[in-house]
PDB file of C-alpha atoms in Angstrom:
ATOM      1  CA  MET A 238      -5.492 -19.399  23.032  1.00  0.00           C
ATOM      2  CA  ARG A 239      -7.110 -20.126  26.403  1.00  0.00           C
ATOM      3  CA  PHE A 240      -8.144 -23.549  25.096  1.00  0.00           C
ATOM      4  CA  THR A 241      -4.506 -24.635  25.374  1.00  0.00           C
ATOM      5  CA  LEU A 242      -4.830 -24.310  29.176  1.00  0.00           C
ATOM      6  CA  ILE A 243      -8.171 -26.087  29.747  1.00  0.00           C
ATOM      7  CA  LYS A 244      -7.626 -29.553  31.177  1.00  0.00           C
ATOM      8  CA  ASP A 245     -10.337 -31.620  29.479  1.00  0.00           C
ATOM      9  CA  LEU A 246     -11.371 -29.804  26.363  1.00  0.00           C
ATOM     10  CA  LYS A 247     -13.897 -32.429  25.230  1.00  0.00           C
ATOM     11  CA  GLN A 248     -15.854 -32.121  28.494  1.00  0.00           C
ATOM     12  CA  ASP A 249     -15.870 -28.322  28.531  1.00  0.00           C
ATOM     13  CA  SER A 250     -19.410 -27.305  27.561  1.00  0.00           C
ATOM     14  CA  MET A 251     -18.348 -23.794  26.528  1.00  0.00           C
ATOM     15  CA  MET A 252     -15.135 -24.420  24.644  1.00  0.00           C
ATOM     16  CA  LYS A 253     -16.443 -27.448  22.749  1.00  0.00           C
ATOM     17  CA  PRO A 254     -19.022 -25.579  20.591  1.00  0.00           C
ATOM     18  CA  ILE A 255     -16.685 -22.595  20.181  1.00  0.00           C
ATOM     19  CA  LEU A 256     -13.801 -24.684  18.868  1.00  0.00           C
ATOM     20  CA  SER A 257     -16.140 -26.861  16.791  1.00  0.00           C
ATOM     21  CA  GLY A 258     -17.428 -23.687  15.136  1.00  0.00           C
ATOM     22  CA  LEU A 259     -13.887 -22.515  14.489  1.00  0.00           C
ATOM     23  CA  LEU A 260     -12.964 -25.845  12.912  1.00  0.00           C
ATOM     24  CA  LEU A 261     -16.105 -25.869  10.788  1.00  0.00           C
ATOM     25  CA  PHE A 262     -15.365 -22.349   9.549  1.00  0.00           C
ATOM     26  CA  THR A 263     -11.775 -23.361   8.813  1.00  0.00           C
ATOM     27  CA  LEU A 264     -13.044 -26.281   6.716  1.00  0.00           C
ATOM     28  CA  LEU A 265     -15.384 -23.944   4.840  1.00  0.00           C
ATOM     29  CA  TYR A 266     -12.549 -21.474   4.289  1.00  0.00           C
ATOM     30  CA  LEU A 267     -10.241 -24.147   2.884  1.00  0.00           C
ATOM     31  CA  ILE A 268     -12.885 -25.299   0.405  1.00  0.00           C
ATOM     32  CA  SER A 269     -13.975 -21.810  -0.645  1.00  0.00           C
ATOM     33  CA  ASP A 270     -10.331 -20.692  -0.970  1.00  0.00           C
ATOM     34  CA  ILE A 271      -9.838 -23.284  -3.717  1.00  0.00           C
ATOM     35  CA  PHE A 272     -13.037 -22.225  -5.524  1.00  0.00           C
ATOM     36  CA  VAL A 273     -12.225 -18.509  -5.256  1.00  0.00           C
ATOM     37  CA  LYS A 274      -8.697 -19.043  -6.549  1.00  0.00           C
ATOM     38  CA  TYR A 275     -10.044 -21.304  -9.300  1.00  0.00           C
ATOM     39  CA  SER A 276     -12.241 -18.477 -10.598  1.00  0.00           C
ATOM     40  CA  SER A 277      -9.734 -15.648 -10.130  1.00  0.00           C
ATOM     41  CA  PHE A 278      -5.992 -16.257  -9.718  1.00  0.00           C
ATOM     42  CA  GLY A 279      -6.048 -19.866 -10.881  1.00  0.00           C
ATOM     43  CA  VAL A 280      -5.181 -23.147  -9.198  1.00  0.00           C
ATOM     44  CA  PHE A 281      -3.641 -25.011 -12.125  1.00  0.00           C
ATOM     45  CA  GLU A 282      -0.366 -24.305 -13.895  1.00  0.00           C
ATOM     46  CA  GLU A 283      -1.699 -22.820 -17.137  1.00  0.00           C
ATOM     47  CA  THR A 284      -4.239 -20.457 -15.580  1.00  0.00           C
ATOM     48  CA  ILE A 285      -1.737 -19.233 -13.001  1.00  0.00           C
ATOM     49  CA  LYS A 286       0.817 -18.557 -15.751  1.00  0.00           C
ATOM     50  CA  THR A 287      -1.826 -16.599 -17.673  1.00  0.00           C
ATOM     51  CA  THR A 288      -2.617 -14.530 -14.579  1.00  0.00           C
ATOM     52  CA  LEU A 289       1.032 -13.841 -13.817  1.00  0.00           C
ATOM     53  CA  PHE A 290       2.425 -13.310 -17.308  1.00  0.00           C
ATOM     54  CA  GLY A 291      -0.634 -12.625 -19.475  1.00  0.00           C
ATOM     55  CA  ASN A 292      -1.422 -14.194 -22.826  1.00  0.00           C
ATOM     56  CA  GLU A 293      -0.707 -12.367 -26.095  1.00  0.00           C
ATOM     57  CA  ASP A 294      -2.946 -14.639 -28.180  1.00  0.00           C
ATOM     58  CA  GLU A 295      -5.948 -13.917 -25.983  1.00  0.00           C
ATOM     59  CA  PHE A 296      -4.957 -10.250 -25.407  1.00  0.00           C
ATOM     60  CA  LEU A 297      -4.711 -10.773 -21.644  1.00  0.00           C
ATOM     61  CA  ASP A 298      -2.461  -8.428 -19.682  1.00  0.00           C
ATOM     62  CA  PRO A 299      -0.160  -9.773 -16.965  1.00  0.00           C
ATOM     63  CA  ILE A 300      -0.830  -8.886 -13.333  1.00  0.00           C
ATOM     64  CA  THR A 301       0.958  -5.675 -12.252  1.00  0.00           C
ATOM     65  CA  THR A 302       3.824  -5.943  -9.767  1.00  0.00           C
ATOM     66  CA  SER A 303       1.995  -3.973  -7.085  1.00  0.00           C
ATOM     67  CA  ALA A 304      -1.210  -6.036  -7.550  1.00  0.00           C
ATOM     68  CA  PHE A 305       0.843  -9.221  -7.286  1.00  0.00           C
ATOM     69  CA  LEU A 306       2.616  -8.010  -4.139  1.00  0.00           C
ATOM     70  CA  GLU A 307      -0.703  -7.012  -2.565  1.00  0.00           C
ATOM     71  CA  PHE A 308      -2.070 -10.475  -3.302  1.00  0.00           C
ATOM     72  CA  TRP A 309       1.063 -12.134  -1.888  1.00  0.00           C
ATOM     73  CA  HIS A 310       0.998  -9.925   1.216  1.00  0.00           C
ATOM     74  CA  MET A 311      -2.626 -10.830   1.974  1.00  0.00           C
ATOM     75  CA  GLU A 312      -2.033 -14.517   1.335  1.00  0.00           C
ATOM     76  CA  ILE A 313       0.821 -14.579   3.862  1.00  0.00           C
ATOM     77  CA  PHE A 314      -1.288 -12.896   6.523  1.00  0.00           C
ATOM     78  CA  PHE A 315      -4.307 -15.164   6.041  1.00  0.00           C
ATOM     79  CA  ILE A 316      -2.287 -18.379   5.858  1.00  0.00           C
ATOM     80  CA  MET A 317      -0.173 -17.586   8.929  1.00  0.00           C
ATOM     81  CA  MET A 318      -3.183 -16.764  11.092  1.00  0.00           C
ATOM     82  CA  ILE A 319      -5.226 -19.763   9.931  1.00  0.00           C
ATOM     83  CA  LEU A 320      -2.391 -22.247  10.337  1.00  0.00           C
ATOM     84  CA  LEU A 321      -1.316 -20.919  13.726  1.00  0.00           C
ATOM     85  CA  THR A 322      -4.854 -21.215  15.097  1.00  0.00           C
ATOM     86  CA  LEU A 323      -5.540 -24.552  13.451  1.00  0.00           C
ATOM     87  CA  SER A 324      -2.253 -26.099  14.544  1.00  0.00           C
ATOM     88  CA  ALA A 325      -2.829 -24.957  18.150  1.00  0.00           C
ATOM     89  CA  VAL A 326      -6.247 -26.686  18.229  1.00  0.00           C
ATOM     90  CA  PHE A 327      -4.936 -29.761  16.430  1.00  0.00           C
ATOM     91  CA  ILE A 328      -1.919 -30.146  18.722  1.00  0.00           C
ATOM     92  CA  ARG A 329      -4.143 -29.788  21.779  1.00  0.00           C
ATOM     93  CA  LEU A 330      -6.629 -32.422  20.576  1.00  0.00           C
ATOM     94  CA  SER A 331      -4.329 -34.905  18.892  1.00  0.00           C
ATOM     95  CA  GLY A 332      -1.771 -35.030  21.674  1.00  0.00           C
ATOM     96  CA  ALA A 333       0.900 -34.061  19.146  1.00  0.00           C
ATOM     97  CA  LYS A 334       2.420 -37.478  18.648  1.00  0.00           C
ATOM     98  CA  GLY A 335       3.800 -39.518  15.747  1.00  0.00           C
ATOM     99  CA  PHE A 336       2.021 -39.000  12.453  1.00  0.00           C
ATOM    100  CA  ASN A 337       0.181 -35.899  13.665  1.00  0.00           C
ATOM    101  CA  ILE A 338       3.429 -34.051  14.347  1.00  0.00           C
ATOM    102  CA  ILE A 339       4.510 -34.867  10.806  1.00  0.00           C
ATOM    103  CA  ILE A 340       1.232 -33.397   9.526  1.00  0.00           C
ATOM    104  CA  VAL A 341       1.816 -30.159  11.477  1.00  0.00           C
ATOM    105  CA  LYS A 342       5.298 -29.865   9.996  1.00  0.00           C
ATOM    106  CA  ALA A 343       4.009 -30.758   6.511  1.00  0.00           C
ATOM    107  CA  VAL A 344       1.245 -28.142   6.571  1.00  0.00           C
ATOM    108  CA  MET A 345       3.603 -25.396   7.746  1.00  0.00           C
ATOM    109  CA  ILE A 346       6.473 -26.254   5.412  1.00  0.00           C
ATOM    110  CA  SER A 347       4.255 -26.727   2.343  1.00  0.00           C
ATOM    111  CA  ALA A 348       2.459 -23.427   3.029  1.00  0.00           C
ATOM    112  CA  LEU A 349       5.825 -21.659   3.381  1.00  0.00           C
ATOM    113  CA  ILE A 350       7.077 -23.288   0.174  1.00  0.00           C
ATOM    114  CA  SER A 351       3.894 -22.276  -1.680  1.00  0.00           C
ATOM    115  CA  LEU A 352       4.400 -18.634  -0.702  1.00  0.00           C
ATOM    116  CA  VAL A 353       8.087 -18.572  -1.607  1.00  0.00           C
ATOM    117  CA  ALA A 354       7.420 -20.462  -4.866  1.00  0.00           C
ATOM    118  CA  LEU A 355       4.755 -17.932  -5.812  1.00  0.00           C
ATOM    119  CA  LEU A 356       7.203 -15.060  -5.356  1.00  0.00           C
ATOM    120  CA  LEU A 357       9.906 -16.886  -7.311  1.00  0.00           C
ATOM    121  CA  SER A 358       7.439 -17.709 -10.111  1.00  0.00           C
ATOM    122  CA  PHE A 359       6.715 -14.038 -10.618  1.00  0.00           C
ATOM    123  CA  PHE A 360      10.192 -12.562 -10.200  1.00  0.00           C
ATOM    124  CA  VAL A 361      12.596 -15.374 -11.125  1.00  0.00           C
ATOM    125  CA  ASN A 362      11.223 -18.149 -13.335  1.00  0.00           C
ATOM    126  CA  ALA A 363       7.832 -19.561 -14.383  1.00  0.00           C
ATOM    127  CA  VAL A 364       9.085 -23.047 -13.566  1.00  0.00           C
ATOM    128  CA  PHE A 365       8.306 -22.380  -9.890  1.00  0.00           C
ATOM    129  CA  VAL A 366       4.570 -22.316 -10.702  1.00  0.00           C
ATOM    130  CA  GLN A 367       4.588 -26.133 -10.634  1.00  0.00           C
ATOM    131  CA  LEU A 368       6.077 -26.102  -7.156  1.00  0.00           C
ATOM    132  CA  TYR A 369       3.487 -23.534  -6.093  1.00  0.00           C
ATOM    133  CA  VAL A 370       0.577 -25.674  -7.359  1.00  0.00           C
ATOM    134  CA  LEU A 371       1.942 -28.782  -5.661  1.00  0.00           C
ATOM    135  CA  SER A 372       2.565 -27.104  -2.302  1.00  0.00           C
ATOM    136  CA  PHE A 373      -0.719 -25.164  -2.493  1.00  0.00           C
ATOM    137  CA  PHE A 374      -2.728 -28.399  -2.730  1.00  0.00           C
ATOM    138  CA  LEU A 375      -0.529 -30.151  -0.180  1.00  0.00           C
ATOM    139  CA  TRP A 376      -1.089 -27.555   2.536  1.00  0.00           C
ATOM    140  CA  HIS A 377      -4.814 -27.453   1.806  1.00  0.00           C
ATOM    141  CA  ILE A 378      -5.056 -31.254   2.093  1.00  0.00           C
ATOM    142  CA  CYS A 379      -3.056 -31.290   5.348  1.00  0.00           C
ATOM    143  CA  ALA A 380      -5.099 -28.415   6.826  1.00  0.00           C
ATOM    144  CA  PHE A 381      -8.314 -30.174   5.767  1.00  0.00           C
ATOM    145  CA  TYR A 382      -7.150 -33.350   7.491  1.00  0.00           C
ATOM    146  CA  MET A 383      -6.224 -31.413  10.643  1.00  0.00           C
ATOM    147  CA  SER A 384      -9.637 -29.711  10.840  1.00  0.00           C
ATOM    148  CA  LEU A 385     -11.544 -32.909  10.165  1.00  0.00           C
ATOM    149  CA  TYR A 386      -9.422 -34.968  12.572  1.00  0.00           C
ATOM    150  CA  SER A 387      -9.923 -32.413  15.348  1.00  0.00           C
ATOM    151  CA  LEU A 388     -13.698 -32.358  14.786  1.00  0.00           C
ATOM    152  CA  ILE A 389     -13.881 -36.165  14.850  1.00  0.00           C
ATOM    153  CA  LYS A 390     -11.734 -36.262  18.006  1.00  0.00           C
ATOM    154  CA  PHE A 391     -14.164 -33.862  19.671  1.00  0.00           C
ATOM    155  CA  TYR A 392     -17.274 -35.924  19.057  1.00  0.00           C
ATOM    156  CA  TYR A 393     -16.262 -39.556  18.484  1.00  0.00           C
ATOM    157  CA  ASP A 394     -13.307 -40.136  20.748  1.00  0.00           C
TER     158      ASP A 394
ATOM    159  CA  MET B  83       5.221 -25.177  26.391  1.00  0.00           C
ATOM    160  CA  THR B  84       5.266 -28.513  24.582  1.00  0.00           C
ATOM    161  CA  ASN B  85       7.633 -29.121  21.683  1.00  0.00           C
ATOM    162  CA  ALA B  86       4.746 -29.181  19.212  1.00  0.00           C
ATOM    163  CA  TYR B  87       3.677 -25.662  20.204  1.00  0.00           C
ATOM    164  CA  LYS B  88       7.284 -24.539  19.885  1.00  0.00           C
ATOM    165  CA  TYR B  89       7.351 -25.864  16.320  1.00  0.00           C
ATOM    166  CA  SER B  90       4.210 -23.937  15.390  1.00  0.00           C
ATOM    167  CA  ILE B  91       5.607 -20.740  16.882  1.00  0.00           C
ATOM    168  CA  ILE B  92       8.857 -21.128  14.948  1.00  0.00           C
ATOM    169  CA  TYR B  93       6.856 -21.598  11.736  1.00  0.00           C
ATOM    170  CA  PHE B  94       4.748 -18.580  12.701  1.00  0.00           C
ATOM    171  CA  LEU B  95       8.004 -16.594  12.939  1.00  0.00           C
ATOM    172  CA  ALA B  96       8.966 -17.765   9.448  1.00  0.00           C
ATOM    173  CA  PHE B  97       5.602 -16.506   8.158  1.00  0.00           C
ATOM    174  CA  SER B  98       6.154 -13.227  10.026  1.00  0.00           C
ATOM    175  CA  LEU B  99       9.479 -12.815   8.266  1.00  0.00           C
ATOM    176  CA  LEU B 100       7.772 -13.346   4.894  1.00  0.00           C
ATOM    177  CA  LEU B 101       5.106 -10.827   5.898  1.00  0.00           C
ATOM    178  CA  MET B 102       7.790  -8.264   6.721  1.00  0.00           C
ATOM    179  CA  ILE B 103       9.566  -8.912   3.408  1.00  0.00           C
ATOM    180  CA  SER B 104       6.299  -8.520   1.481  1.00  0.00           C
ATOM    181  CA  GLY B 105       5.584  -5.290   3.386  1.00  0.00           C
ATOM    182  CA  VAL B 106       8.997  -3.867   2.467  1.00  0.00           C
ATOM    183  CA  LEU B 107       8.609  -4.899  -1.210  1.00  0.00           C
ATOM    184  CA  LEU B 108       5.139  -3.347  -1.365  1.00  0.00           C
ATOM    185  CA  PHE B 109       6.373  -0.120   0.224  1.00  0.00           C
ATOM    186  CA  GLU B 110       9.252   0.022  -2.263  1.00  0.00           C
ATOM    187  CA  TYR B 111       7.099  -0.686  -5.354  1.00  0.00           C
ATOM    188  CA  LYS B 112       4.067   1.385  -4.448  1.00  0.00           C
ATOM    189  CA  ILE B 113       5.526   4.304  -2.508  1.00  0.00           C
ATOM    190  CA  GLY B 114       9.323   4.332  -2.333  1.00  0.00           C
ATOM    191  CA  PHE B 115      11.816   4.767   0.475  1.00  0.00           C
ATOM    192  CA  SER B 116      12.437   8.509   0.243  1.00  0.00           C
ATOM    193  CA  VAL B 117      10.531  11.473   1.638  1.00  0.00           C
ATOM    194  CA  GLU B 118      10.072  12.893  -1.898  1.00  0.00           C
ATOM    195  CA  GLN B 119       8.593   9.619  -3.178  1.00  0.00           C
ATOM    196  CA  ILE B 120       6.272   9.368  -0.179  1.00  0.00           C
ATOM    197  CA  SER B 121       5.062  12.953  -0.699  1.00  0.00           C
ATOM    198  CA  SER B 122       4.514  12.487  -4.425  1.00  0.00           C
ATOM    199  CA  TYR B 123       2.664   9.182  -3.854  1.00  0.00           C
ATOM    200  CA  TYR B 124       0.155  10.850  -1.526  1.00  0.00           C
ATOM    201  CA  LEU B 125       0.033  14.337  -3.063  1.00  0.00           C
ATOM    202  CA  GLY B 126       0.165  13.189  -6.679  1.00  0.00           C
ATOM    203  CA  ASP B 127       2.739  13.877  -9.378  1.00  0.00           C
ATOM    204  CA  GLU B 128       1.810  15.280 -12.789  1.00  0.00           C
ATOM    205  CA  ASP B 129       5.055  14.150 -14.413  1.00  0.00           C
ATOM    206  CA  LYS B 130       4.404  10.544 -13.364  1.00  0.00           C
ATOM    207  CA  PHE B 131       0.644  10.776 -14.078  1.00  0.00           C
ATOM    208  CA  MET B 132      -0.107  10.010 -10.430  1.00  0.00           C
ATOM    209  CA  ASN B 133      -3.373  11.210  -8.914  1.00  0.00           C
ATOM    210  CA  PRO B 134      -3.356  12.557  -5.358  1.00  0.00           C
ATOM    211  CA  GLN B 135      -4.715  10.233  -2.679  1.00  0.00           C
ATOM    212  CA  THR B 136      -8.003  11.127  -1.003  1.00  0.00           C
ATOM    213  CA  SER B 137      -9.028  10.674   2.640  1.00  0.00           C
ATOM    214  CA  SER B 138     -11.570   8.016   1.687  1.00  0.00           C
ATOM    215  CA  GLY B 139      -8.984   6.173  -0.426  1.00  0.00           C
ATOM    216  CA  ILE B 140      -6.514   6.132   2.458  1.00  0.00           C
ATOM    217  CA  LEU B 141      -9.242   5.049   4.878  1.00  0.00           C
ATOM    218  CA  LYS B 142     -10.140   2.164   2.572  1.00  0.00           C
ATOM    219  CA  ILE B 143      -6.527   0.954   2.634  1.00  0.00           C
ATOM    220  CA  ILE B 144      -5.882   1.401   6.342  1.00  0.00           C
ATOM    221  CA  THR B 145      -9.160  -0.049   7.675  1.00  0.00           C
ATOM    222  CA  PRO B 146      -8.257  -3.729   7.147  1.00  0.00           C
ATOM    223  CA  HIS B 147      -4.694  -2.903   8.198  1.00  0.00           C
ATOM    224  CA  ILE B 148      -5.825  -1.490  11.559  1.00  0.00           C
ATOM    225  CA  PHE B 149      -7.316  -4.851  12.484  1.00  0.00           C
ATOM    226  CA  ALA B 150      -4.502  -6.849  10.891  1.00  0.00           C
ATOM    227  CA  PHE B 151      -1.754  -4.820  12.633  1.00  0.00           C
ATOM    228  CA  GLY B 152      -3.492  -5.130  16.006  1.00  0.00           C
ATOM    229  CA  LEU B 153      -3.993  -8.865  15.652  1.00  0.00           C
ATOM    230  CA  PHE B 154      -0.513  -9.549  14.323  1.00  0.00           C
ATOM    231  CA  ILE B 155       1.223  -7.491  17.024  1.00  0.00           C
ATOM    232  CA  MET B 156      -0.890  -9.075  19.759  1.00  0.00           C
ATOM    233  CA  VAL B 157      -0.191 -12.616  18.573  1.00  0.00           C
ATOM    234  CA  LEU B 158       3.540 -12.025  18.140  1.00  0.00           C
ATOM    235  CA  LEU B 159       4.108 -10.158  21.402  1.00  0.00           C
ATOM    236  CA  HIS B 160       1.910 -12.304  23.616  1.00  0.00           C
ATOM    237  CA  PHE B 161       4.223 -15.275  22.968  1.00  0.00           C
ATOM    238  CA  LEU B 162       7.026 -13.286  24.598  1.00  0.00           C
ATOM    239  CA  ILE B 163       5.070 -13.286  27.855  1.00  0.00           C
ATOM    240  CA  PHE B 164       5.753 -17.027  28.122  1.00  0.00           C
ATOM    241  CA  THR B 165       9.513 -16.438  27.972  1.00  0.00           C
ATOM    242  CA  LYS B 166      12.021 -15.332  30.611  1.00  0.00           C
ATOM    243  CA  LYS B 167      11.796 -11.787  29.223  1.00  0.00           C
ATOM    244  CA  ARG B 168       8.266 -11.547  30.665  1.00  0.00           C
ATOM    245  CA  SER B 169       8.876  -8.798  33.224  1.00  0.00           C
ATOM    246  CA  SER B 170      11.800  -7.026  31.593  1.00  0.00           C
ATOM    247  CA  LYS B 171      11.684  -3.312  30.872  1.00  0.00           C
ATOM    248  CA  ILE B 172      12.838  -3.952  27.318  1.00  0.00           C
ATOM    249  CA  LEU B 173       9.740  -6.041  26.584  1.00  0.00           C
ATOM    250  CA  LYS B 174       7.468  -3.343  27.984  1.00  0.00           C
ATOM    251  CA  ALA B 175       9.178  -0.723  25.815  1.00  0.00           C
ATOM    252  CA  VAL B 176       8.929  -3.006  22.760  1.00  0.00           C
ATOM    253  CA  ILE B 177       5.185  -3.498  23.323  1.00  0.00           C
ATOM    254  CA  TYR B 178       4.438   0.237  23.591  1.00  0.00           C
ATOM    255  CA  LEU B 179       6.781   1.209  20.758  1.00  0.00           C
ATOM    256  CA  THR B 180       5.414  -1.429  18.378  1.00  0.00           C
ATOM    257  CA  PHE B 181       1.826  -0.281  18.818  1.00  0.00           C
ATOM    258  CA  LEU B 182       2.879   3.390  18.652  1.00  0.00           C
ATOM    259  CA  SER B 183       4.911   2.964  15.457  1.00  0.00           C
ATOM    260  CA  ALA B 184       2.087   0.942  13.878  1.00  0.00           C
ATOM    261  CA  ILE B 185      -0.525   3.610  14.590  1.00  0.00           C
ATOM    262  CA  LEU B 186       1.782   6.381  13.326  1.00  0.00           C
ATOM    263  CA  GLU B 187       2.489   4.395  10.167  1.00  0.00           C
ATOM    264  CA  LEU B 188      -1.230   3.987   9.548  1.00  0.00           C
ATOM    265  CA  LEU B 189      -2.362   7.534  10.318  1.00  0.00           C
ATOM    266  CA  SER B 190       0.517   9.648   8.982  1.00  0.00           C
ATOM    267  CA  PRO B 191      -0.865   9.654   5.364  1.00  0.00           C
ATOM    268  CA  PHE B 192      -3.722  11.881   6.583  1.00  0.00           C
ATOM    269  CA  GLY B 193      -1.132  14.472   7.625  1.00  0.00           C
ATOM    270  CA  ILE B 194       0.668  14.166   4.282  1.00  0.00           C
ATOM    271  CA  ILE B 195      -2.449  14.806   2.178  1.00  0.00           C
ATOM    272  CA  ASN B 196      -3.040  17.924   4.271  1.00  0.00           C
ATOM    273  CA  SER B 197       0.319  19.178   2.979  1.00  0.00           C
ATOM    274  CA  ILE B 198       2.240  18.763   6.227  1.00  0.00           C
ATOM    275  CA  GLU B 199       5.585  17.488   4.943  1.00  0.00           C
ATOM    276  CA  PHE B 200       6.686  16.456   8.431  1.00  0.00           C
ATOM    277  CA  PHE B 201       4.327  13.478   8.219  1.00  0.00           C
ATOM    278  CA  ALA B 202       6.223  12.064   5.242  1.00  0.00           C
ATOM    279  CA  TYR B 203       9.194  11.692   7.613  1.00  0.00           C
ATOM    280  CA  VAL B 204       6.863  10.195  10.236  1.00  0.00           C
ATOM    281  CA  LYS B 205       5.536   7.672   7.697  1.00  0.00           C
ATOM    282  CA  LEU B 206       9.024   6.573   6.667  1.00  0.00           C
ATOM    283  CA  LEU B 207      10.471   6.464  10.187  1.00  0.00           C
ATOM    284  CA  SER B 208       7.476   4.715  11.743  1.00  0.00           C
ATOM    285  CA  PHE B 209       7.519   2.074   9.003  1.00  0.00           C
ATOM    286  CA  ILE B 210      11.227   1.375   9.527  1.00  0.00           C
ATOM    287  CA  ILE B 211      10.874   1.335  13.334  1.00  0.00           C
ATOM    288  CA  PHE B 212       7.856  -0.981  13.116  1.00  0.00           C
ATOM    289  CA  GLU B 213       9.709  -3.434  10.871  1.00  0.00           C
ATOM    290  CA  LEU B 214      12.771  -3.401  13.132  1.00  0.00           C
ATOM    291  CA  LEU B 215      10.689  -3.940  16.267  1.00  0.00           C
ATOM    292  CA  VAL B 216       8.878  -6.893  14.720  1.00  0.00           C
ATOM    293  CA  LEU B 217      12.207  -8.383  13.686  1.00  0.00           C
ATOM    294  CA  PHE B 218      13.623  -7.766  17.169  1.00  0.00           C
ATOM    295  CA  SER B 219      10.588  -9.368  18.854  1.00  0.00           C
ATOM    296  CA  SER B 220      10.789 -12.329  16.478  1.00  0.00           C
ATOM    297  CA  TRP B 221      14.482 -12.728  17.280  1.00  0.00           C
ATOM    298  CA  LEU B 222      13.802 -12.600  21.057  1.00  0.00           C
ATOM    299  CA  LEU B 223      11.112 -15.230  20.676  1.00  0.00           C
ATOM    300  CA  PHE B 224      13.205 -17.442  18.417  1.00  0.00           C
ATOM    301  CA  ARG B 225      16.172 -17.249  20.796  1.00  0.00           C
ATOM    302  CA  SER B 226      14.069 -18.087  23.833  1.00  0.00           C
ATOM    303  CA  ILE B 227      12.505 -21.102  22.085  1.00  0.00           C
ATOM    304  CA  VAL B 228      15.811 -22.467  20.835  1.00  0.00           C
ATOM    305  CA  TYR B 229      18.120 -21.713  23.775  1.00  0.00           C
ATOM    306  CA  GLU B 230      15.909 -21.624  26.892  1.00  0.00           C
TER     307      GLU B 230
END
């Protein structure tokens, strides 16, 4: 987190390529996360419900509790580390004012809601899957905006 | 520290809490919170059709955790250095104890599969101590952000 202490980040010849690389990798991660989930866990309501609860007509078994908890555990770790790093860079570059502060709050809250909704979908009621899908896409869109905005700020501002 | 950074740290603490909850749920579902359950999980149990764990199996599980534990502890505890608790003896003790309990939690299964029952106690105790220390550190950080 040394970049939070450097005075003019855009003029720093060492930190600029390092942080640009980080932002580029974050963008790639956000895109590939959607594709990976699309082909495994599911990103839309019906496929997620099939993964979580199975489908008798298609002879598909539901996910086991321990497999679900492992998935949830890993998701939390990845999301928290990505969003902490990304928000630190974004706050540093955007000046953390007005709309951008709202975006930081939106990305964090929607990611938290997506994780809680996923747990509730599995243990409490399938109705929470809708909330999970909505918050999942919301935090991805916000994180995508944050990465892109930071990259543009680096080179065109 | 600007307000925006404070917000992200508070959200990070919320994620940490979820991570702790998921860790406890996983421990409960996969292993169980008693010495007998821990032993039978690692040594196998014919009645429950459970195979014994192997060294390579344990290594496969703990390898990503070694990195994840180290990173998570570092990130969480380094925020405390920016608070008024910076040079307190409590913080120093928390830092050493958190790393120690994490390493014991990760390595104790090797002792269990070598039939040393003592390590089942170590596994259980180190897990509980680790969780409590993370919660305590999170509370210290939360309090310093909100009240200082």
